[in-house]
Structure formats: C-alpha cells, structure tokens
PDB file of C-alpha atoms in Angstrom:
ATOM      1  CA  MET A 287       0.000   0.000   0.000  1.00 90.00           C
ATOM      2  CA  LYS A 288       1.141   3.531  -0.797  1.00 92.00           C
ATOM      3  CA  GLN A 289       0.582   6.797   1.055  1.00 91.00           C
ATOM      4  CA  ASP A 290      -1.217   8.170  -1.974  1.00 88.00           C
ATOM      5  CA  ASP A 291      -3.844   5.433  -1.609  1.00 92.00           C
ATOM      6  CA  LEU A 292      -4.820   6.945   1.747  1.00 94.00           C
ATOM      7  CA  ILE A 293      -4.461  10.687   1.212  1.00 95.00           C
ATOM      8  CA  PRO A 294      -6.727  12.509  -1.267  1.00 92.00           C
ATOM      9  CA  TYR A 295      -4.750  14.173  -4.034  1.00 89.00           C
ATOM     10  CA  ASP A 296      -6.361  17.603  -3.594  1.00 90.00           C
ATOM     11  CA  SER A 297      -6.193  17.646   0.225  1.00 93.00           C
ATOM     12  CA  GLU A 298      -4.148  19.941   2.433  1.00 95.00           C
ATOM     13  CA  LYS A 299      -0.935  18.103   3.316  1.00 97.00           C
ATOM     14  CA  GLY A 300       1.955  18.504   5.717  1.00 97.00           C
ATOM     15  CA  ALA A 301       5.095  16.720   6.864  1.00 98.00           C
ATOM     16  CA  GLY A 302       6.222  16.387  10.467  1.00 98.00           C
ATOM     17  CA  LEU A 303       9.320  15.118  12.260  1.00 98.00           C
ATOM     18  CA  LEU A 304       9.559  13.074  15.441  1.00 97.00           C
ATOM     19  CA  ILE A 305      13.067  13.433  16.839  1.00 97.00           C
ATOM     20  CA  LYS A 306      14.322  11.880  20.060  1.00 96.00           C
ATOM     21  CA  VAL A 307      17.366  13.041  21.986  1.00 94.00           C
ATOM     22  CA  ASP A 308      17.343  10.824  25.074  1.00 90.00           C
ATOM     23  CA  PRO A 309      15.296  11.107  27.169  1.00 95.00           C
ATOM     24  CA  HIS A 310      13.395  13.868  25.364  1.00 97.00           C
ATOM     25  CA  TYR A 311      11.377  14.182  22.179  1.00 98.00           C
ATOM     26  CA  ILE A 312      11.921  17.481  20.397  1.00 97.00           C
ATOM     27  CA  PHE A 313       9.136  19.918  19.532  1.00 98.00           C
ATOM     28  CA  GLN A 314       8.950  23.487  18.293  1.00 96.00           C
ATOM     29  CA  VAL A 315       6.945  26.154  20.101  1.00 96.00           C
ATOM     30  CA  SER A 316       4.902  28.490  17.900  1.00 94.00           C
ATOM     31  CA  GLY A 317       6.343  31.853  16.970  1.00 90.00           C
ATOM     32  CA  GLU A 318       4.996  35.384  17.034  1.00 85.00           C
ATOM     33  CA  LYS A 319       3.219  35.167  13.665  1.00 83.00           C
ATOM     34  CA  HIS A 320       0.875  32.385  14.785  1.00 82.00           C
ATOM     35  CA  ASN A 321      -2.570  33.567  15.810  1.00 70.00           C
ATOM     36  CA  VAL A 322      -3.113  32.278  19.346  1.00 76.00           C
ATOM     37  CA  SER A 323      -4.528  33.883  22.505  1.00 78.00           C
ATOM     38  CA  ASP A 324      -2.296  36.036  24.699  1.00 80.00           C
ATOM     39  CA  GLY A 325      -0.216  33.948  27.071  1.00 89.00           C
ATOM     40  CA  GLU A 326      -0.724  30.789  25.000  1.00 92.00           C
ATOM     41  CA  ARG A 327       1.465  28.934  22.528  1.00 94.00           C
ATOM     42  CA  PHE A 328       1.204  25.577  20.822  1.00 94.00           C
ATOM     43  CA  PHE A 329       3.960  23.020  20.491  1.00 97.00           C
ATOM     44  CA  SER A 330       4.230  20.760  17.467  1.00 96.00           C
ATOM     45  CA  GLY A 331       6.683  18.657  15.546  1.00 96.00           C
ATOM     46  CA  ILE A 332       9.221  20.383  13.351  1.00 96.00           C
ATOM     47  CA  GLY A 333       7.619  20.489   9.913  1.00 96.00           C
ATOM     48  CA  GLY A 334       5.011  22.259   7.830  1.00 94.00           C
ATOM     49  CA  HIS A 335       2.999  22.311   4.635  1.00 95.00           C
ATOM     50  CA  VAL A 336       3.912  20.282   1.562  1.00 97.00           C
ATOM     51  CA  GLU A 337       4.317  22.630  -1.364  1.00 95.00           C
ATOM     52  CA  VAL A 338       2.923  21.989  -4.859  1.00 91.00           C
ATOM     53  CA  GLY A 339       4.970  19.321  -6.647  1.00 91.00           C
ATOM     54  CA  GLU A 340       6.895  18.452  -3.491  1.00 95.00           C
ATOM     55  CA  SER A 341       7.045  15.001  -1.871  1.00 95.00           C
ATOM     56  CA  PHE A 342       6.457  14.414   1.834  1.00 97.00           C
ATOM     57  CA  VAL A 343      10.121  13.452   2.242  1.00 97.00           C
ATOM     58  CA  ASP A 344      11.357  16.589   0.489  1.00 97.00           C
ATOM     59  CA  ALA A 345       9.009  18.757   2.563  1.00 97.00           C
ATOM     60  CA  ALA A 346      10.236  17.205   5.821  1.00 97.00           C
ATOM     61  CA  LEU A 347      13.889  17.787   4.924  1.00 97.00           C
ATOM     62  CA  ARG A 348      13.246  21.349   3.742  1.00 97.00           C
ATOM     63  CA  GLU A 349      11.232  22.316   6.822  1.00 95.00           C
ATOM     64  CA  ALA A 350      14.003  21.145   9.164  1.00 96.00           C
ATOM     65  CA  ILE A 351      16.502  23.476   7.520  1.00 95.00           C
ATOM     66  CA  GLU A 352      14.040  26.387   7.396  1.00 92.00           C
ATOM     67  CA  GLU A 353      12.745  26.073  10.951  1.00 92.00           C
ATOM     68  CA  ILE A 354      15.727  24.919  13.011  1.00 93.00           C
ATOM     69  CA  GLY A 355      18.684  25.530  10.713  1.00 92.00           C
ATOM     70  CA  THR A 356      19.991  21.990  10.474  1.00 93.00           C
ATOM     71  CA  GLU A 357      19.655  18.926   8.293  1.00 95.00           C
ATOM     72  CA  VAL A 358      18.023  15.731   9.529  1.00 97.00           C
ATOM     73  CA  GLU A 359      18.123  12.106   8.463  1.00 98.00           C
ATOM     74  CA  LEU A 360      14.767  10.364   8.008  1.00 98.00           C
ATOM     75  CA  LEU A 361      14.491   6.807   9.314  1.00 98.00           C
ATOM     76  CA  SER A 362      12.071   4.257   7.886  1.00 97.00           C
ATOM     77  CA  SER A 363       9.533   2.885  10.364  1.00 97.00           C
ATOM     78  CA  GLU A 364       8.771  -0.849  10.485  1.00 94.00           C
ATOM     79  CA  LYS A 365       5.090  -0.068  10.986  1.00 95.00           C
ATOM     80  CA  THR A 366       2.945   2.914  10.091  1.00 97.00           C
ATOM     81  CA  TYR A 367      -0.058   3.993  12.154  1.00 98.00           C
ATOM     82  CA  TYR A 368      -2.962   5.766  10.513  1.00 97.00           C
ATOM     83  CA  LEU A 369      -4.709   8.072  12.999  1.00 98.00           C
ATOM     84  CA  LYS A 370      -8.166   8.934  11.672  1.00 97.00           C
ATOM     85  CA  HIS A 371     -10.030  12.047  12.754  1.00 94.00           C
ATOM     86  CA  THR A 372     -12.712   9.790  14.253  1.00 95.00           C
ATOM     87  CA  GLY A 373     -10.172   8.572  16.838  1.00 94.00           C
ATOM     88  CA  GLN A 374      -9.584   5.178  15.212  1.00 96.00           C
ATOM     89  CA  ILE A 375      -5.951   4.082  14.925  1.00 97.00           C
ATOM     90  CA  ILE A 376      -4.987   1.459  12.325  1.00 96.00           C
ATOM     91  CA  GLY A 377      -1.634  -0.284  11.875  1.00 96.00           C
ATOM     92  CA  LEU A 378      -0.430  -0.456   8.255  1.00 94.00           C
ATOM     93  CA  SER A 379       2.425  -1.848   6.180  1.00 94.00           C
ATOM     94  CA  LEU A 380       3.418   0.722   3.573  1.00 94.00           C
ATOM     95  CA  ASP A 381       5.683   0.291   0.592  1.00 94.00           C
ATOM     96  CA  GLU A 382       7.624   3.559   0.476  1.00 94.00           C
ATOM     97  CA  GLU A 383      11.345   4.282   0.222  1.00 94.00           C
ATOM     98  CA  ILE A 384      11.056   5.794   3.720  1.00 97.00           C
ATOM     99  CA  ASN A 385       7.989   4.628   5.631  1.00 97.00           C
ATOM    100  CA  PRO A 386       6.543   7.166   8.082  1.00 98.00           C
ATOM    101  CA  LEU A 387       5.637   6.345  11.658  1.00 98.00           C
ATOM    102  CA  MET A 388       2.231   8.019  11.411  1.00 98.00           C
ATOM    103  CA  ILE A 389      -0.323   9.486   9.041  1.00 98.00           C
ATOM    104  CA  TYR A 390      -2.526  11.877  10.997  1.00 98.00           C
ATOM    105  CA  GLU A 391      -5.878  13.298   9.978  1.00 97.00           C
ATOM    106  CA  MET A 392      -5.816  16.596  11.863  1.00 94.00           C
ATOM    107  CA  VAL A 393      -9.021  18.591  12.090  1.00 92.00           C
ATOM    108  CA  HIS A 394      -8.502  22.341  12.028  1.00 85.00           C
ATOM    109  CA  PRO A 395      -9.708  23.642  15.420  1.00 77.00           C
ATOM    110  CA  LYS A 396     -12.691  25.880  16.103  1.00 77.00           C
ATOM    111  CA  GLY A 397     -12.189  29.569  15.550  1.00 72.00           C
ATOM    112  CA  THR A 398      -9.583  29.108  12.821  1.00 75.00           C
ATOM    113  CA  PRO A 399     -10.110  30.012   9.132  1.00 80.00           C
ATOM    114  CA  LYS A 400     -10.205  26.320   8.096  1.00 85.00           C
ATOM    115  CA  GLU A 401     -12.327  25.115  11.018  1.00 87.00           C
ATOM    116  CA  GLY A 402     -13.470  21.499  10.611  1.00 89.00           C
ATOM    117  CA  LYS A 403     -11.370  20.759   7.511  1.00 91.00           C
ATOM    118  CA  LEU A 404      -8.877  17.884   7.410  1.00 94.00           C
ATOM    119  CA  TYR A 405      -5.123  18.383   7.196  1.00 95.00           C
ATOM    120  CA  TYR A 406      -3.156  15.201   6.443  1.00 97.00           C
ATOM    121  CA  ILE A 407       0.237  15.104   8.199  1.00 98.00           C
ATOM    122  CA  VAL A 408       2.796  12.416   7.314  1.00 98.00           C
ATOM    123  CA  ILE A 409       5.139  12.059  10.294  1.00 98.00           C
ATOM    124  CA  PHE A 410       8.652  10.623  10.006  1.00 98.00           C
ATOM    125  CA  ILE A 411      11.119   9.436  12.629  1.00 98.00           C
ATOM    126  CA  ALA A 412      14.277  11.520  12.236  1.00 98.00           C
ATOM    127  CA  GLU A 413      17.692  12.228  13.696  1.00 97.00           C
ATOM    128  CA  PHE A 414      19.643  15.488  13.769  1.00 96.00           C
ATOM    129  CA  LYS A 415      22.652  15.659  11.440  1.00 95.00           C
ATOM    130  CA  GLY A 416      23.934  18.858  13.030  1.00 93.00           C
ATOM    131  CA  ASP A 417      23.297  21.348  15.794  1.00 93.00           C
ATOM    132  CA  ILE A 418      20.135  23.423  15.996  1.00 93.00           C
ATOM    133  CA  GLY A 419      20.751  26.820  14.449  1.00 92.00           C
ATOM    134  CA  GLU A 420      19.342  30.279  15.135  1.00 90.00           C
ATOM    135  CA  LEU A 421      15.557  30.451  15.396  1.00 92.00           C
ATOM    136  CA  ASP A 422      13.321  32.937  13.593  1.00 89.00           C
ATOM    137  CA  PRO A 423      11.081  34.150  16.460  1.00 89.00           C
ATOM    138  CA  GLN A 424       8.289  34.838  13.982  1.00 89.00           C
ATOM    139  CA  GLU A 425       8.205  31.136  13.115  1.00 90.00           C
ATOM    140  CA  VAL A 426       9.602  29.329  16.174  1.00 94.00           C
ATOM    141  CA  SER A 427       9.938  30.913  19.612  1.00 94.00           C
ATOM    142  CA  ALA A 428      11.641  27.951  21.291  1.00 96.00           C
ATOM    143  CA  ILE A 429      12.643  24.315  21.012  1.00 97.00           C
ATOM    144  CA  LEU A 430      11.115  22.158  23.732  1.00 97.00           C
ATOM    145  CA  GLY A 431      12.134  18.694  24.936  1.00 98.00           C
ATOM    146  CA  LEU A 432       9.443  16.488  26.509  1.00 98.00           C
ATOM    147  CA  LYS A 433       9.545  13.043  28.047  1.00 98.00           C
ATOM    148  CA  LYS A 434       7.235  10.319  26.741  1.00 96.00           C
ATOM    149  CA  GLU A 435       5.036  10.435  29.846  1.00 97.00           C
ATOM    150  CA  GLN A 436       4.538  14.178  29.433  1.00 98.00           C
ATOM    151  CA  ILE A 437       3.496  13.832  25.798  1.00 98.00           C
ATOM    152  CA  MET A 438       0.824  11.297  26.780  1.00 97.00           C
ATOM    153  CA  GLU A 439      -0.421  13.460  29.644  1.00 97.00           C
ATOM    154  CA  TYR A 440      -0.670  16.679  27.631  1.00 97.00           C
ATOM    155  CA  VAL A 441      -2.631  15.283  24.655  1.00 95.00           C
ATOM    156  CA  ASP A 442      -5.926  16.945  25.555  1.00 89.00           C
ATOM    157  CA  LYS A 443      -4.947  19.735  27.905  1.00 92.00           C
ATOM    158  CA  MET A 444      -3.194  23.061  28.218  1.00 95.00           C
ATOM    159  CA  VAL A 445      -0.230  23.109  30.601  1.00 97.00           C
ATOM    160  CA  SER A 446       1.983  25.864  31.995  1.00 97.00           C
ATOM    161  CA  ILE A 447       5.653  26.061  31.115  1.00 97.00           C
ATOM    162  CA  GLU A 448       6.402  25.961  34.848  1.00 97.00           C
ATOM    163  CA  LYS A 449       4.683  22.575  35.191  1.00 97.00           C
ATOM    164  CA  ILE A 450       6.401  21.277  32.073  1.00 98.00           C
ATOM    165  CA  LEU A 451       9.802  22.102  33.550  1.00 97.00           C
ATOM    166  CA  GLU A 452       8.871  20.663  36.956  1.00 98.00           C
ATOM    167  CA  GLN A 453       7.921  17.370  35.287  1.00 97.00           C
ATOM    168  CA  GLY A 454      11.230  17.021  33.464  1.00 98.00           C
ATOM    169  CA  GLY A 455      10.761  19.010  30.277  1.00 98.00           C
ATOM    170  CA  VAL A 456      13.520  21.306  29.017  1.00 98.00           C
ATOM    171  CA  VAL A 457      13.786  24.432  26.883  1.00 97.00           C
ATOM    172  CA  ILE A 458      16.632  23.567  24.545  1.00 95.00           C
ATOM    173  CA  ARG A 459      16.789  26.786  22.528  1.00 95.00           C
ATOM    174  CA  GLY A 460      14.921  30.090  22.521  1.00 95.00           C
ATOM    175  CA  LYS A 461      12.701  31.557  25.241  1.00 92.00           C
ATOM    176  CA  ILE A 462       9.255  30.887  26.701  1.00 94.00           C
ATOM    177  CA  SER A 463       7.887  33.621  28.948  1.00 92.00           C
ATOM    178  CA  ALA A 464       6.913  32.730  32.506  1.00 94.00           C
ATOM    179  CA  GLY A 465       3.229  31.945  32.814  1.00 94.00           C
ATOM    180  CA  THR A 466       2.887  30.812  29.201  1.00 95.00           C
ATOM    181  CA  LYS A 467       0.463  27.959  28.689  1.00 96.00           C
ATOM    182  CA  LEU A 468       1.170  25.402  25.974  1.00 97.00           C
ATOM    183  CA  PHE A 469      -1.043  22.962  24.107  1.00 95.00           C
ATOM    184  CA  PRO A 470      -0.130  20.250  21.570  1.00 96.00           C
ATOM    185  CA  LEU A 471      -0.914  20.477  17.871  1.00 93.00           C
ATOM    186  CA  GLY A 472      -0.225  18.314  14.832  1.00 94.00           C
ATOM    187  CA  THR A 473       2.656  15.892  15.326  1.00 97.00           C
ATOM    188  CA  ALA A 474       2.758  16.443  19.099  1.00 97.00           C
ATOM    189  CA  ALA A 475      -0.940  15.618  19.514  1.00 96.00           C
ATOM    190  CA  ALA A 476      -0.705  12.649  17.140  1.00 97.00           C
ATOM    191  CA  PHE A 477       2.239  11.112  18.990  1.00 98.00           C
ATOM    192  CA  GLY A 478       0.520  11.517  22.349  1.00 97.00           C
ATOM    193  CA  LYS A 479      -2.562   9.738  21.006  1.00 97.00           C
ATOM    194  CA  LEU A 480      -0.442   6.943  19.544  1.00 97.00           C
ATOM    195  CA  LEU A 481       1.452   6.471  22.825  1.00 97.00           C
ATOM    196  CA  ARG A 482      -1.833   6.178  24.731  1.00 95.00           C
ATOM    197  CA  PHE A 483      -3.137   3.693  22.164  1.00 95.00           C
ATOM    198  CA  LEU A 484      -0.020   1.506  22.343  1.00 94.00           C
ATOM    199  CA  LYS A 485      -0.018   1.606  26.147  1.00 91.00           C
ATOM    200  CA  ASN A 486      -3.661   0.466  26.285  1.00 86.00           C
ATOM    201  CA  GLU A 487      -2.990  -2.214  23.674  1.00 78.00           C
ATOM    202  CA  ASN A 488      -0.037  -3.550  25.668  1.00 74.00           C
ATOM    203  CA  ASN A 489      -2.117  -3.599  28.839  1.00 62.00           C
ATOM    204  CA  LEU A 490      -4.841  -5.605  27.097  1.00 53.00           C
ATOM    205  CA  ASN A 491      -2.335  -8.068  25.656  1.00 57.00           C
ATOM    206  CA  SER A 492      -0.772  -8.647  29.093  1.00 54.00           C
ATOM    207  CA  GLN A 493      -4.097  -9.609  30.701  1.00 42.00           C
TER     208      GLN A 493
END
C-alpha cells in the first residue's frame, strides 16, 4: 500500500518530524506570527505544509533546515499507524522508500479560518545531522524537549511552562515567557494519542 492510496490528491498536506534526543522528544513552540490567545502557545513537531509538486520526504527535509537551521536524516519505520479524525488508529504496512511512523488526519480547530477541515500530516522518525541553528522568532519561539510520559499526559490539555519544567521538560533553545500555557498540535498531539493507544494495547495483551 502507498501513502497516496490513503491521502486525497487535492487535500491539504503537511510533513512532520519526530526526533528523540534521550530522554526527550523534540518539539517546536509556535512563533509570534501564529494567531493564538495572549499567554498561549502551541507546540508541534518540526515540519510544515507540503508545497505543490513536493514530496512528503522533500518537505520534511526542507522544513528542518528552514525552521531549526539543520539537516536531519529520516528513518524508515517498520510499521505505520494511521490516525483517523474519528479517533480510530490502524496499523499499516506501507511500501515507500522511507515509511513514516504516522499518518494523521488533523481537524482544524474551532475559531480558525479552516475550522473542521482535514489536514493530512505524514510524520517521520528523524535524527539530527547537526546542531540546531538560530531560530526565527516569527516562526519558532523555542525548542522544547518532553519526556514520553509528558506527551501522553498533555494530549488533551493546556499546561503551563512551569509545570512542564517541573515534570522534566527542558527548553533547549529560545525563550518561553513565565506563565505561558502550551497545548499540543499536529505531530505532538498525534504522537501523544499513539502512545496512549499503544499503552492500552499492551495492557490488554498482558491480561
């Protein structure tokens, strides 16, 4: 099966990166240009929209350079999980040169210009090939490291930066103002949902 069999040709598409630097997974915190309420920011995987004529792989590699100033290496996943907007999660075997870890049907949230529409994000496992560069504060205000348990906990809630740091998160680059509340979007939300799903599945299998 191919990715194109699952994702409508004329749909809105994006590519995301899931990068682990033990014991943290790396996420970007939204920059000044993103329209969110005062005192709030979202955190998401490094990545962004797929441009016309661009592949998901090319988009993922380009976005890494544009957003964090370094190249990454994409790693093929043994299994791909398809996270539908209905909440269903399906395990797939894809036949791509680099198989993603997840395909996520994200629904644009209420109050946004594309409210209710689907945005298909193909999410790859990746590794840094260099050091994180200078951030454009309009695009990315900070780079955040979260532990697996935090990602699961924060899936459906907003959490203060103070609590994130108390629970073992780290600000790797950039600045997050005191009192800022963060919520997950895109790759970050998808990975949290997948972790919860796999944990529940393991618990069922062990009974």
